[in-house]
Amino acid sequence: MKKHTVCRFCSSCCPIIAEVKNGKLISAERKSILDPEKRLSCAKLRAASEIVYSDKRIKTPLIRRTKGGQLEEASWDEALNLIAAKFQQYKEENGPESIAWLRGMAADWGAPWDYANRLMNCFGSPNTIGNGSVCFVAREMAHSYTYGVMAYPEAGLAKCIIVWGKHDGDTALGMAEAISKGHENGAHLVVIDPIATRLAKKADTFLQIKPGHDGLLAMAMIHTIIEEDLYDHDFVQEHTVGFEELAESASRFAPEEVAERIWLDAETIRTVARLYATTKPACIVDGNGLDMQLDIFQSTRAVALLRGLCGNIDQSGGDVLPQPIQLRNIQEQNGASKGVEPITSAYPLFDSFNTTWGRQVQSCVVDAILDKRPYPLKMVVVQAGNPVVTMADSKRTHRAFASVDFLVAIDMFMNRTTRLADVILPASSCFEKTQLNRAAIRNNPIILQDQVIEPIADSWPDWKIVFELGRRLGLTKEFPWQSGEEAIDFQLEPVGTTVSDLRENGNGIRIEDIRYQKFKEQGFDTPSGKFEFFSQKLSDNNFDPVPYLSGYPSEPIGFDAQKEDYPLIGISGARNIRFTNSQYRTIPSLLLEGKGCNVDIHPQDAENMAIDNGDLLNISSPQGTISMQAKISDCVHPGSVRIAWGWGDYDPACNFNTLTDDSVRNPITGTPAMRSFRCRVGKQ
Ligand SMILES: Nc1nc2c(c(=O)[nH]1)N[C@H]1C(S)=C(S)[C@@H](COP(=O)(O)OP(=O)(O)OC[C@H]3O[C@@H](n4cnc5c(=O)[nH]c(N)nc54)[C@H](O)[C@@H]3O)O[C@H]1N2
Ligand SMILES: Nc1nc2c(c(=O)[nH]1)N[C@H]1C(S)=C(S)[C@@H](COP(=O)(O)OP(=O)(O)OC[C@H]3O[C@@H](n4cnc5c(=O)[nH]c(N)nc54)[C@H](O)[C@@H]3O)O[C@H]1N2
Ligand code: SF4
Ligand SMILES: [Mo]
């Protein structure tokens, strides 16, 4: 039997067809816009049955019955009753806000997002926290502060495509296929990346930028476009605010001033700026290369401003504004937690820019546990995340999760975080549950992530765990649903469709035809109703209303002041199609005996330091030291190294985030420098 569903082994959320025989998952295949011979195939999806049936799956609830004791098998009743009792105990002793629910990447999308928020809000704690300060939500905020929502590039229809800090061939195959289609149809492809990636090698123009300095490049492009009078006068005149202030800020960033600081030459910057401004339509595919930087917000905003300056926003083949589906918001943000200060209160603009995402500065969980800032946390539930490996400053994060009074983990596999837990609840994989997947509802069409096999062993779908826990906390009215389908139908009611409609339409249901240039009738969803080069709201909150109006940051990357002792720039990377963040290192066909766990160093730097291929190197930052094998490669620029990320569970000595720092953060989004920072390497 073949069944339509959505894969959730990574955040790309590809629509797929799964093949099931006698109740067993046999294989799965991505749907694609390309002809079969051109389609991209995903290693993780090919390994789907190996992942789902892995003997490393957590099979039953586990409880540590005495502090410091072993984890022991337990029934769901015992585990959930214990968790509910702890919720009540900490509520009585310290207030409901002393409990936080921390969601990782795998819980970021779809139903579990709303359900956990609902549970915590109704219980009285505002502390449901995601990891969006390091993932794309910080970037989404910069888009939203410019034109109201996060735009998506229509690369397949563009004539000029700028891929800026993204590598979809490893991370988002649907977009990679659209880029390849656009390129084949004659689009000029520009790649902006500190690494000569596979895509960079195919590009018509490659800008090997200095890591973490994208804001300077964007401003130099804006400078060129204004100076050479290449901007879209009609759009700027009719639909924007703040052009004068933008021109003032950009006047200080001439390519000739900026080029050397960002390892580029001025003429190439001018050429790319002219190309983007004069080729219509043009889109910018921005990515996680901009995220996890200290300067994430203003650099992404500078990139976003280009879209309006050149009239490419909400145009076919440009960057389109989504038409979100009007789901019922069931988070109960006005529930019992209303008025209780969240632990993320130092980041009020980030907390409030979007009603779906809510709170996203995960570092605040660690601050609250260790430093009792702004108040102590006593209990944390980690759902679908591995913060000890994936958050900045692993040593400090480990200390926090090891010392919190009570830790619950909801996961499919053991990892360095679950191993610290007092209770572990086994979660079902994406093939074992029906969810409304948020990626598939952000824009038309809505596609159901549908269950294709029964839950493995004694695992439960995340929705069931949350509903059952909610009922044990007395929230029976709030969680009346006996199945995922019932809850989804309730959420979908305002849209006018149901789970069974979606099942009948495996390729999804389009609620509304795509419309372009919506701003002409309805303006932009910003305070001024215009495309905001200038943001009054940022100004009112003492942030630069136009990027870098008060100057460029003196230290855009981590530990920049220590460059004497740490002469190299370390780059976090690369994502590989075989893995998702810290996941899947226990899957033999994906692990390939650790292939890819190395540090890329330029031949010139290697020669200067007498380093050979395969040498075991110590990589150090002021935070700590890790070790990895050297791979001599000219994919990196001299003076920088690319360090493999996500290997902390495989081998703690390779744990990237041992090197990163969490004490300096972007003041708006709470983002630490996990992508680029100063380091040094030496032979062991
Ligand atoms: N230095 C550095 N640090 C980074 C990054 C980087 O590139 N460099 N990337 C950052 C980014 S963008 C992100 S998003 C974060 C990711 O950080 P995390 O969200 O902590 O990342 P994962 O390693 O993907 O862990 C996900 C966990 O969810 C579990 N899981 C998978 N599916 C399910 C499910 O359906 N239900 C449940 N309950 N559990 C499930 C997996 O087994 C795994 O243990 O890391 C960030 N940290
Ligand atoms: N296979 C796989 N797929 C994934 C994931 C995974 O771990 N594995 N993770 C998922 C998640 S959580 C996310 S957030 C997305 C992320 O997916 P992407 O947005 O594609 O992010 P990355 O692949 O981390 O980085 C993209 C590019 O940014 C470049 N880069 C690094 N530093 C800089 C810089 O300073 N400036 C510029 N311009 N570029 C820079 C890197 O070299 C890389 O080529 O992928 C999702 N999909
Ligand atoms: S890229 Fe691969 S793992 Fe990620 S959603 Fe698509 S098929 Fe699944
Ligand atoms: Mo992410």
mmCIF file of N, CA and C in Angstrom, residues 29 80 99 156 255 268 331 335 376 401 425 500 505 534-535 592 606 655 667 674-675:
data_model
loop_
_atom_site.group_PDB
_atom_site.id
_atom_site.type_symbol
_atom_site.label_atom_id
_atom_site.label_comp_id
_atom_site.label_asym_id
_atom_site.label_seq_id
_atom_site.Cartn_x
_atom_site.Cartn_y
_atom_site.Cartn_z
ATOM 1 N N GLU A 29 9.458 7.763 -0.646
ATOM 2 C CA GLU A 29 10.042 8.512 -1.757
ATOM 3 C C GLU A 29 9.523 9.939 -1.753
ATOM 4 N N LEU A 80 3.559 9.189 33.847
ATOM 5 C CA LEU A 80 2.770 10.422 33.708
ATOM 6 C C LEU A 80 2.257 10.910 35.062
ATOM 7 N N ILE A 99 8.322 26.017 36.165
ATOM 8 C CA ILE A 99 8.409 24.877 35.254
ATOM 9 C C ILE A 99 8.485 25.402 33.821
ATOM 10 N N GLY A 156 12.260 28.859 -8.757
ATOM 11 C CA GLY A 156 12.018 28.176 -10.033
ATOM 12 C C GLY A 156 11.588 29.130 -11.148
ATOM 13 N N PRO A 255 31.262 50.091 -1.518
ATOM 14 C CA PRO A 255 31.985 48.840 -1.713
ATOM 15 C C PRO A 255 33.500 49.007 -1.554
ATOM 16 N N THR A 268 33.323 43.298 -7.750
ATOM 17 C CA THR A 268 32.398 42.142 -7.703
ATOM 18 C C THR A 268 31.138 42.514 -6.927
ATOM 19 N N GLN A 331 -3.578 28.016 21.447
ATOM 20 C CA GLN A 331 -2.507 28.065 22.457
ATOM 21 C C GLN A 331 -2.974 28.629 23.801
ATOM 22 N N GLY A 335 -4.585 32.411 28.782
ATOM 23 C CA GLY A 335 -4.944 31.475 29.854
ATOM 24 C C GLY A 335 -4.336 31.889 31.187
ATOM 25 N N PRO A 376 14.224 31.430 39.529
ATOM 26 C CA PRO A 376 14.697 30.048 39.337
ATOM 27 C C PRO A 376 13.690 29.146 38.630
ATOM 28 N N PHE A 401 21.369 21.339 32.927
ATOM 29 C CA PHE A 401 20.422 20.220 32.830
ATOM 30 C C PHE A 401 20.756 19.113 33.827
ATOM 31 N N LEU A 425 10.164 9.780 28.288
ATOM 32 C CA LEU A 425 8.960 9.264 27.636
ATOM 33 C C LEU A 425 9.283 8.954 26.179
ATOM 34 N N SER A 500 -10.259 14.173 7.141
ATOM 35 C CA SER A 500 -10.677 13.207 6.113
ATOM 36 C C SER A 500 -10.625 13.834 4.718
ATOM 37 N N ASN A 505 -7.223 13.922 -0.333
ATOM 38 C CA ASN A 505 -6.415 14.736 -1.251
ATOM 39 C C ASN A 505 -4.957 14.689 -0.794
ATOM 40 N N PHE A 534 12.647 51.979 7.384
ATOM 41 C CA PHE A 534 12.794 52.571 8.721
ATOM 42 C C PHE A 534 11.706 51.984 9.613
ATOM 43 N N SER A 535 12.092 51.466 10.764
ATOM 44 C CA SER A 535 11.101 50.912 11.687
ATOM 45 C C SER A 535 10.986 51.809 12.917
ATOM 46 N N LEU A 592 28.274 5.944 8.452
ATOM 47 C CA LEU A 592 29.434 5.658 7.589
ATOM 48 C C LEU A 592 30.739 5.801 8.371
ATOM 49 N N ALA A 606 47.488 25.047 6.345
ATOM 50 C CA ALA A 606 48.004 23.732 6.751
ATOM 51 C C ALA A 606 49.519 23.696 6.583
ATOM 52 N N ASN A 655 32.458 17.617 20.303
ATOM 53 C CA ASN A 655 31.243 18.410 20.505
ATOM 54 C C ASN A 655 31.477 19.896 20.207
ATOM 55 N N PRO A 667 21.081 41.598 21.153
ATOM 56 C CA PRO A 667 20.183 42.191 22.152
ATOM 57 C C PRO A 667 18.697 42.057 21.800
ATOM 58 N N MET A 674 27.123 31.134 17.497
ATOM 59 C CA MET A 674 27.365 29.692 17.348
ATOM 60 C C MET A 674 27.826 29.351 15.937
ATOM 61 N N ARG A 675 27.822 30.329 15.044
ATOM 62 C CA ARG A 675 28.156 30.053 13.641
ATOM 63 C C ARG A 675 29.590 30.476 13.324
#
